[in-house]
């Protein structure tokens, strides 16, 4: 991987276009928000438009102005994480705004690829390219929102930039997911079960880890699904099940895990439509839950004929 020449400007703060009605209050975060206390980085590439439109400088201003308006609607994004009097994490609705960095790259968007630029080169910026296109890199704490809500924010930001109206208002009251007091556990949660590591596989993570990407096109996916059902034990399976099983078994084999070792696969599932009652449309917050499969390496190897 080789870097590209990017000249970054000084960070600035984009504040909400107007004071929000929640300024000075603490915004409640649910237990689901607590599940993912990590930063998430995404990059969106926009190739130059063939139609006449705003110049490079104007594009940045349009993006900043739209962000300023979006922060009024999504007011928690303009706040700062803090702790309330009970020691729970919350968002202090300060209306401070978001950090914004403008940058210029000495190349075209077509020169950008997985082997050319790292995520860190483009995140936190609106980066303009010599071809007239631009990249928008975003970094946000997962506590603030999940993937679905994140896309709602990005899409709303984009609609505002294009002068469009937002038809469905955001539902920002996360207290509807407030835990019962006292808690009531109605079934086992194996997804949170700590597994004893018999062969000390943790030691493998002290070795150098090589990261690679592997593409699965339609043909390869159909071969995986056929292999998963060829012995008749499984009549049919989804693409997700076949690919998940294949990756899980490959990792188990690569780590040479003994047959009596317990192994667990954890997945993240969107619970919006699965909760009873379902969450309101455009719920703003984390609504994903962790689910898992637990077995032993020996049983898994027997049942997973991939």
Short mmCIF file of C-alpha atoms in Angstrom, two decimals:
data_model
loop_
_atom_site.label_atom_id
_atom_site.label_comp_id
_atom_site.label_asym_id
_atom_site.label_seq_id
_atom_site.Cartn_x
_atom_site.Cartn_y
_atom_site.Cartn_z
CA UNK A 1 0.00 0.00 0.00
CA UNK A 2 1.31 3.44 -0.83
CA UNK A 3 -0.11 6.73 0.35
CA UNK A 4 -1.42 9.62 -1.68
CA UNK A 5 -0.53 13.26 -1.24
CA UNK A 6 -3.30 14.87 0.80
CA UNK A 7 -3.07 18.41 2.12
CA UNK A 8 -5.39 18.90 5.07
CA UNK A 9 -6.71 22.22 6.30
CA UNK A 10 -7.21 23.20 9.90
CA UNK A 11 -10.09 21.50 11.75
CA UNK A 12 -13.16 23.66 12.24
CA UNK A 13 -16.42 23.15 14.10
CA UNK A 14 -19.73 23.05 12.24
CA UNK A 15 -22.39 24.02 14.77
CA UNK A 16 -26.16 23.49 14.38
CA UNK A 17 -27.78 26.14 12.22
CA UNK A 18 -29.88 27.20 15.19
CA UNK A 19 -30.19 26.46 18.89
CA UNK A 20 -31.96 23.17 19.49
CA UNK A 21 -34.76 22.77 22.00
CA UNK A 22 -32.65 20.20 23.87
CA UNK A 23 -29.59 22.38 24.47
CA UNK A 24 -28.28 21.94 28.01
CA UNK A 25 -30.02 18.60 28.62
CA UNK A 26 -28.66 15.07 28.94
CA UNK A 27 -29.78 12.67 26.20
CA UNK A 28 -30.63 9.16 27.44
CA UNK A 29 -28.71 6.19 25.99
CA UNK A 30 -30.13 2.67 26.17
CA UNK A 31 -28.29 -0.52 27.07
CA UNK A 32 -28.19 -1.40 23.36
CA UNK A 33 -26.18 1.78 22.78
CA UNK A 34 -23.68 0.50 25.35
CA UNK A 35 -22.98 -2.68 23.37
CA UNK A 36 -20.64 -1.02 20.87
CA UNK A 37 -18.40 1.61 22.52
CA UNK A 38 -16.11 2.05 19.53
CA UNK A 39 -15.44 4.47 16.70
CA UNK A 40 -16.72 3.63 13.21
CA UNK A 41 -15.15 5.09 10.08
CA UNK A 42 -16.78 5.26 6.66
CA UNK A 43 -15.83 6.91 3.37
CA UNK A 44 -18.17 7.99 0.55
CA UNK A 45 -16.72 8.74 -2.89
CA UNK A 46 -18.46 11.14 -5.29
CA UNK A 47 -17.25 11.28 -8.88
CA UNK A 48 -17.43 14.62 -10.71
CA UNK A 49 -20.85 15.42 -12.12
CA UNK A 50 -21.21 15.66 -15.90
CA UNK A 51 -23.84 18.33 -15.43
CA UNK A 52 -23.11 21.93 -14.69
CA UNK A 53 -23.22 22.70 -11.00
CA UNK A 54 -21.36 24.05 -8.06
CA UNK A 55 -17.62 24.59 -8.22
CA UNK A 56 -15.22 22.81 -5.86
CA UNK A 57 -15.31 25.55 -3.24
CA UNK A 58 -19.08 25.80 -3.38
CA UNK A 59 -19.47 22.04 -2.94
CA UNK A 60 -17.71 22.18 0.41
CA UNK A 61 -19.86 25.07 1.55
CA UNK A 62 -23.04 23.25 0.49
CA UNK A 63 -21.93 20.20 2.48
CA UNK A 64 -21.10 22.28 5.55
CA UNK A 65 -24.36 24.23 5.42
CA UNK A 66 -26.37 21.03 5.01
CA UNK A 67 -24.52 19.44 7.93
CA UNK A 68 -25.31 22.48 10.05
CA UNK A 69 -29.02 22.07 9.31
CA UNK A 70 -28.91 18.29 9.81
CA UNK A 71 -27.43 18.79 13.29
CA UNK A 72 -30.56 20.65 14.33
CA UNK A 73 -32.66 17.57 13.53
CA UNK A 74 -30.11 15.06 14.81
CA UNK A 75 -29.17 17.19 17.80
CA UNK A 76 -27.39 14.41 19.81
CA UNK A 77 -24.72 14.25 17.07
CA UNK A 78 -23.81 17.86 17.91
CA UNK A 79 -23.29 17.01 21.59
CA UNK A 80 -20.55 15.33 23.60
CA UNK A 81 -20.48 12.03 25.51
CA UNK A 82 -20.55 12.37 29.29
CA UNK A 83 -21.83 10.61 32.43
CA UNK A 84 -24.97 11.45 34.35
CA UNK A 85 -25.39 11.58 38.13
CA UNK A 86 -26.03 7.82 38.22
CA UNK A 87 -22.78 7.05 36.44
CA UNK A 88 -24.49 6.09 33.18
CA UNK A 89 -23.14 7.36 29.91
CA UNK A 90 -25.27 9.99 28.19
CA UNK A 91 -24.97 12.68 25.54
CA UNK A 92 -24.54 16.21 26.80
CA UNK A 93 -26.55 18.27 24.30
CA UNK A 94 -24.09 21.15 24.10
CA UNK A 95 -24.89 22.11 20.51
CA UNK A 96 -21.11 22.32 19.96
CA UNK A 97 -21.32 20.68 16.56
CA UNK A 98 -19.11 18.37 14.51
CA UNK A 99 -15.41 18.61 13.66
CA UNK A 100 -14.95 19.35 9.96
CA UNK A 101 -11.75 19.20 7.92
CA UNK A 102 -11.33 20.23 4.29
CA UNK A 103 -8.53 18.58 2.30
CA UNK A 104 -7.16 18.32 -1.23
CA UNK A 105 -5.70 15.22 -2.86
CA UNK A 106 -3.09 15.31 -5.61
CA UNK A 107 -4.77 12.62 -7.68
CA UNK A 108 -8.09 11.66 -9.24
CA UNK A 109 -10.77 9.44 -7.73
CA UNK A 110 -10.01 6.75 -10.33
CA UNK A 111 -6.59 6.36 -8.75
CA UNK A 112 -8.15 5.47 -5.41
CA UNK A 113 -8.31 1.78 -4.59
CA UNK A 114 -7.91 -0.73 -1.79
CA UNK A 115 -4.18 -0.94 -2.43
CA UNK A 116 -3.71 2.81 -2.74
CA UNK A 117 -5.20 4.57 0.23
CA UNK A 118 -5.94 3.71 3.84
CA UNK A 119 -9.13 4.66 5.65
CA UNK A 120 -7.17 7.07 7.82
CA UNK A 121 -6.17 9.13 4.77
CA UNK A 122 -9.75 10.19 4.06
CA UNK A 123 -11.67 10.06 7.33
CA UNK A 124 -12.52 13.31 9.17
CA UNK A 125 -12.39 15.16 5.83
CA UNK A 126 -14.17 16.36 2.81
CA UNK A 127 -11.31 15.67 0.38
CA UNK A 128 -11.35 17.26 -3.07
CA UNK A 129 -9.64 15.48 -5.98
CA UNK A 130 -7.99 17.00 -9.02
CA UNK A 131 -10.70 15.53 -11.27
CA UNK A 132 -13.40 17.56 -9.53
CA UNK A 133 -14.80 14.72 -7.46
CA UNK A 134 -14.63 14.50 -3.70
CA UNK A 135 -14.62 12.03 -0.83
CA UNK A 136 -16.47 12.47 2.44
CA UNK A 137 -14.93 10.62 5.36
CA UNK A 138 -16.89 10.25 8.58
CA UNK A 139 -15.89 9.04 12.03
CA UNK A 140 -18.50 8.63 14.76
CA UNK A 141 -18.80 6.68 17.99
CA UNK A 142 -21.08 3.65 17.56
CA UNK A 143 -22.77 4.62 20.83
CA UNK A 144 -24.41 7.51 18.98
CA UNK A 145 -26.06 5.36 16.32
CA UNK A 146 -25.91 2.03 14.47
CA UNK A 147 -25.61 1.36 10.74
CA UNK A 148 -29.29 1.88 9.93
CA UNK A 149 -29.51 5.14 11.84
CA UNK A 150 -26.15 6.21 10.44
CA UNK A 151 -27.47 5.83 6.90
CA UNK A 152 -30.60 7.76 7.87
CA UNK A 153 -28.33 10.59 9.02
CA UNK A 154 -26.20 10.50 5.85
CA UNK A 155 -29.23 10.32 3.56
CA UNK A 156 -30.95 13.16 5.40
CA UNK A 157 -27.76 15.21 5.18
CA UNK A 158 -27.67 14.56 1.43
CA UNK A 159 -31.34 15.48 0.92
CA UNK A 160 -30.83 18.76 2.76
CA UNK A 161 -27.80 19.51 0.56
CA UNK A 162 -29.99 18.96 -2.54
CA UNK A 163 -32.74 21.18 -1.18
CA UNK A 164 -35.18 18.32 -0.55
CA UNK A 165 -37.51 17.99 2.42
CA UNK A 166 -37.44 15.17 4.95
CA UNK A 167 -40.82 13.46 4.83
CA UNK A 168 -40.56 11.21 7.90
CA UNK A 169 -39.42 12.80 11.19
CA UNK A 170 -36.82 11.08 13.36
CA UNK A 171 -37.93 9.29 16.53
CA UNK A 172 -35.26 10.31 19.04
CA UNK A 173 -36.71 9.11 22.36
CA UNK A 174 -34.47 6.17 23.31
CA UNK A 175 -36.14 5.75 26.70
CA UNK A 176 -38.60 3.32 25.06
CA UNK A 177 -35.71 0.81 25.32
CA UNK A 178 -35.05 1.60 28.96
CA UNK A 179 -34.33 -1.60 30.90
CA UNK A 180 -36.76 -2.95 33.46
CA UNK A 181 -35.94 -2.28 37.11
CA UNK A 182 -35.17 -4.75 38.51
CA UNK A 183 -33.91 -6.63 35.43
CA UNK A 184 -35.86 -9.71 34.36
CA UNK A 185 -33.82 -12.36 32.57
CA UNK A 186 -36.21 -14.78 30.85
CA UNK A 187 -33.78 -17.07 28.97
CA UNK A 188 -30.09 -17.93 28.69
CA UNK A 189 -27.85 -15.50 26.86
CA UNK A 190 -25.09 -17.70 25.48
CA UNK A 191 -23.83 -14.80 23.41
CA UNK A 192 -22.37 -13.33 26.61
CA UNK A 193 -21.03 -16.62 27.97
CA UNK A 194 -17.27 -16.64 28.55
CA UNK A 195 -15.65 -19.74 27.06
CA UNK A 196 -12.59 -21.37 28.60
CA UNK A 197 -9.76 -21.42 26.08
CA UNK A 198 -8.38 -24.97 26.27
CA UNK A 199 -5.62 -24.83 23.62
CA UNK A 200 -4.66 -21.23 24.42
CA UNK A 201 -5.67 -19.94 20.99
CA UNK A 202 -5.31 -16.43 22.38
CA UNK A 203 -1.56 -16.89 22.03
CA UNK A 204 -2.02 -16.97 18.24
CA UNK A 205 -3.01 -13.31 18.30
CA UNK A 206 0.49 -12.43 19.45
CA UNK A 207 1.69 -13.51 16.02
CA UNK A 208 1.64 -11.29 12.95
CA UNK A 209 -1.84 -11.10 11.45
CA UNK A 210 -2.16 -10.84 7.68
CA UNK A 211 -5.31 -9.10 6.41
CA UNK A 212 -6.74 -9.94 2.98
CA UNK A 213 -10.06 -9.49 1.19
CA UNK A 214 -11.77 -12.29 -0.73
CA UNK A 215 -14.61 -11.68 -3.14
CA UNK A 216 -17.52 -14.10 -3.51
CA UNK A 217 -19.44 -13.66 -6.74
CA UNK A 218 -22.73 -15.36 -7.59
CA UNK A 219 -21.05 -18.49 -8.96
CA UNK A 220 -18.92 -19.02 -5.84
CA UNK A 221 -21.86 -18.41 -3.55
CA UNK A 222 -23.99 -20.98 -5.39
CA UNK A 223 -21.15 -23.53 -5.03
CA UNK A 224 -21.04 -22.88 -1.30
CA UNK A 225 -24.79 -23.37 -0.96
CA UNK A 226 -24.65 -26.58 -3.01
CA UNK A 227 -21.83 -27.94 -0.84
CA UNK A 228 -23.77 -27.11 2.32
CA UNK A 229 -26.79 -29.14 1.21
CA UNK A 230 -25.18 -32.00 -0.76
CA UNK A 231 -25.41 -34.61 2.05
CA UNK A 232 -29.13 -33.98 2.59
CA UNK A 233 -28.78 -33.02 6.27
CA UNK A 234 -29.79 -29.50 5.29
CA UNK A 235 -32.44 -29.14 2.59
CA UNK A 236 -31.66 -25.54 1.78
CA UNK A 237 -29.76 -22.63 3.24
CA UNK A 238 -29.46 -18.95 2.61
CA UNK A 239 -26.41 -17.24 1.17
CA UNK A 240 -25.75 -15.71 4.58
CA UNK A 241 -25.86 -19.11 6.32
CA UNK A 242 -23.59 -20.76 3.77
CA UNK A 243 -21.00 -17.99 3.82
CA UNK A 244 -21.08 -17.64 7.62
CA UNK A 245 -20.65 -21.38 8.08
CA UNK A 246 -17.80 -21.49 5.58
CA UNK A 247 -15.91 -18.66 7.29
CA UNK A 248 -16.54 -20.12 10.75
CA UNK A 249 -15.27 -23.57 9.76
CA UNK A 250 -12.25 -22.13 7.92
CA UNK A 251 -11.23 -20.18 11.01
CA UNK A 252 -11.75 -23.21 13.25
CA UNK A 253 -9.54 -25.32 11.01
CA UNK A 254 -6.89 -22.62 10.65
CA UNK A 255 -6.57 -22.31 14.44
CA UNK A 256 -6.40 -26.16 14.74
CA UNK A 257 -8.93 -26.10 17.56
CA UNK A 258 -9.35 -29.47 19.39
CA UNK A 259 -12.69 -31.23 18.94
CA UNK A 260 -13.67 -30.81 22.60
CA UNK A 261 -13.15 -27.04 22.58
CA UNK A 262 -16.32 -24.93 22.74
CA UNK A 263 -16.57 -22.43 19.91
CA UNK A 264 -19.01 -19.59 19.38
CA UNK A 265 -20.10 -17.51 16.42
CA UNK A 266 -21.44 -14.05 17.22
CA UNK A 267 -23.61 -12.09 14.79
CA UNK A 268 -25.20 -8.67 14.88
CA UNK A 269 -28.91 -8.59 14.03
CA UNK A 270 -31.17 -5.61 13.46
CA UNK A 271 -33.94 -5.91 16.02
CA UNK A 272 -36.18 -3.09 14.78
CA UNK A 273 -38.86 -5.34 13.30
CA UNK A 274 -38.24 -8.26 15.66
CA UNK A 275 -39.04 -6.49 18.91
CA UNK A 276 -42.57 -6.72 20.31
CA UNK A 277 -43.88 -4.17 19.65
CA UNK A 278 -41.58 -3.13 16.77
CA UNK A 279 -39.63 0.09 17.15
CA UNK A 280 -41.15 3.23 15.62
CA UNK A 281 -40.21 4.14 12.07
CA UNK A 282 -36.97 6.14 11.87
CA UNK A 283 -35.95 5.22 15.43
CA UNK A 284 -32.72 7.10 16.11
CA UNK A 285 -30.33 4.92 18.09
CA UNK A 286 -28.78 1.50 18.32
CA UNK A 287 -31.34 -1.23 17.68
CA UNK A 288 -28.94 -4.06 16.85
CA UNK A 289 -28.48 -7.01 19.19
CA UNK A 290 -25.82 -9.69 19.45
CA UNK A 291 -26.89 -13.29 18.83
CA UNK A 292 -24.71 -16.37 18.81
CA UNK A 293 -24.30 -20.06 18.00
CA UNK A 294 -22.47 -22.27 20.51
CA UNK A 295 -21.11 -25.77 19.92
CA UNK A 296 -17.87 -27.74 20.05
CA UNK A 297 -15.31 -27.80 17.27
CA UNK A 298 -15.89 -31.55 16.78
CA UNK A 299 -19.66 -31.31 16.37
CA UNK A 300 -19.31 -28.27 14.15
CA UNK A 301 -16.85 -30.07 11.87
CA UNK A 302 -19.27 -33.01 11.61
CA UNK A 303 -22.35 -30.98 10.74
CA UNK A 304 -20.69 -28.33 8.56
CA UNK A 305 -19.79 -30.17 5.36
CA UNK A 306 -18.42 -27.24 3.40
#
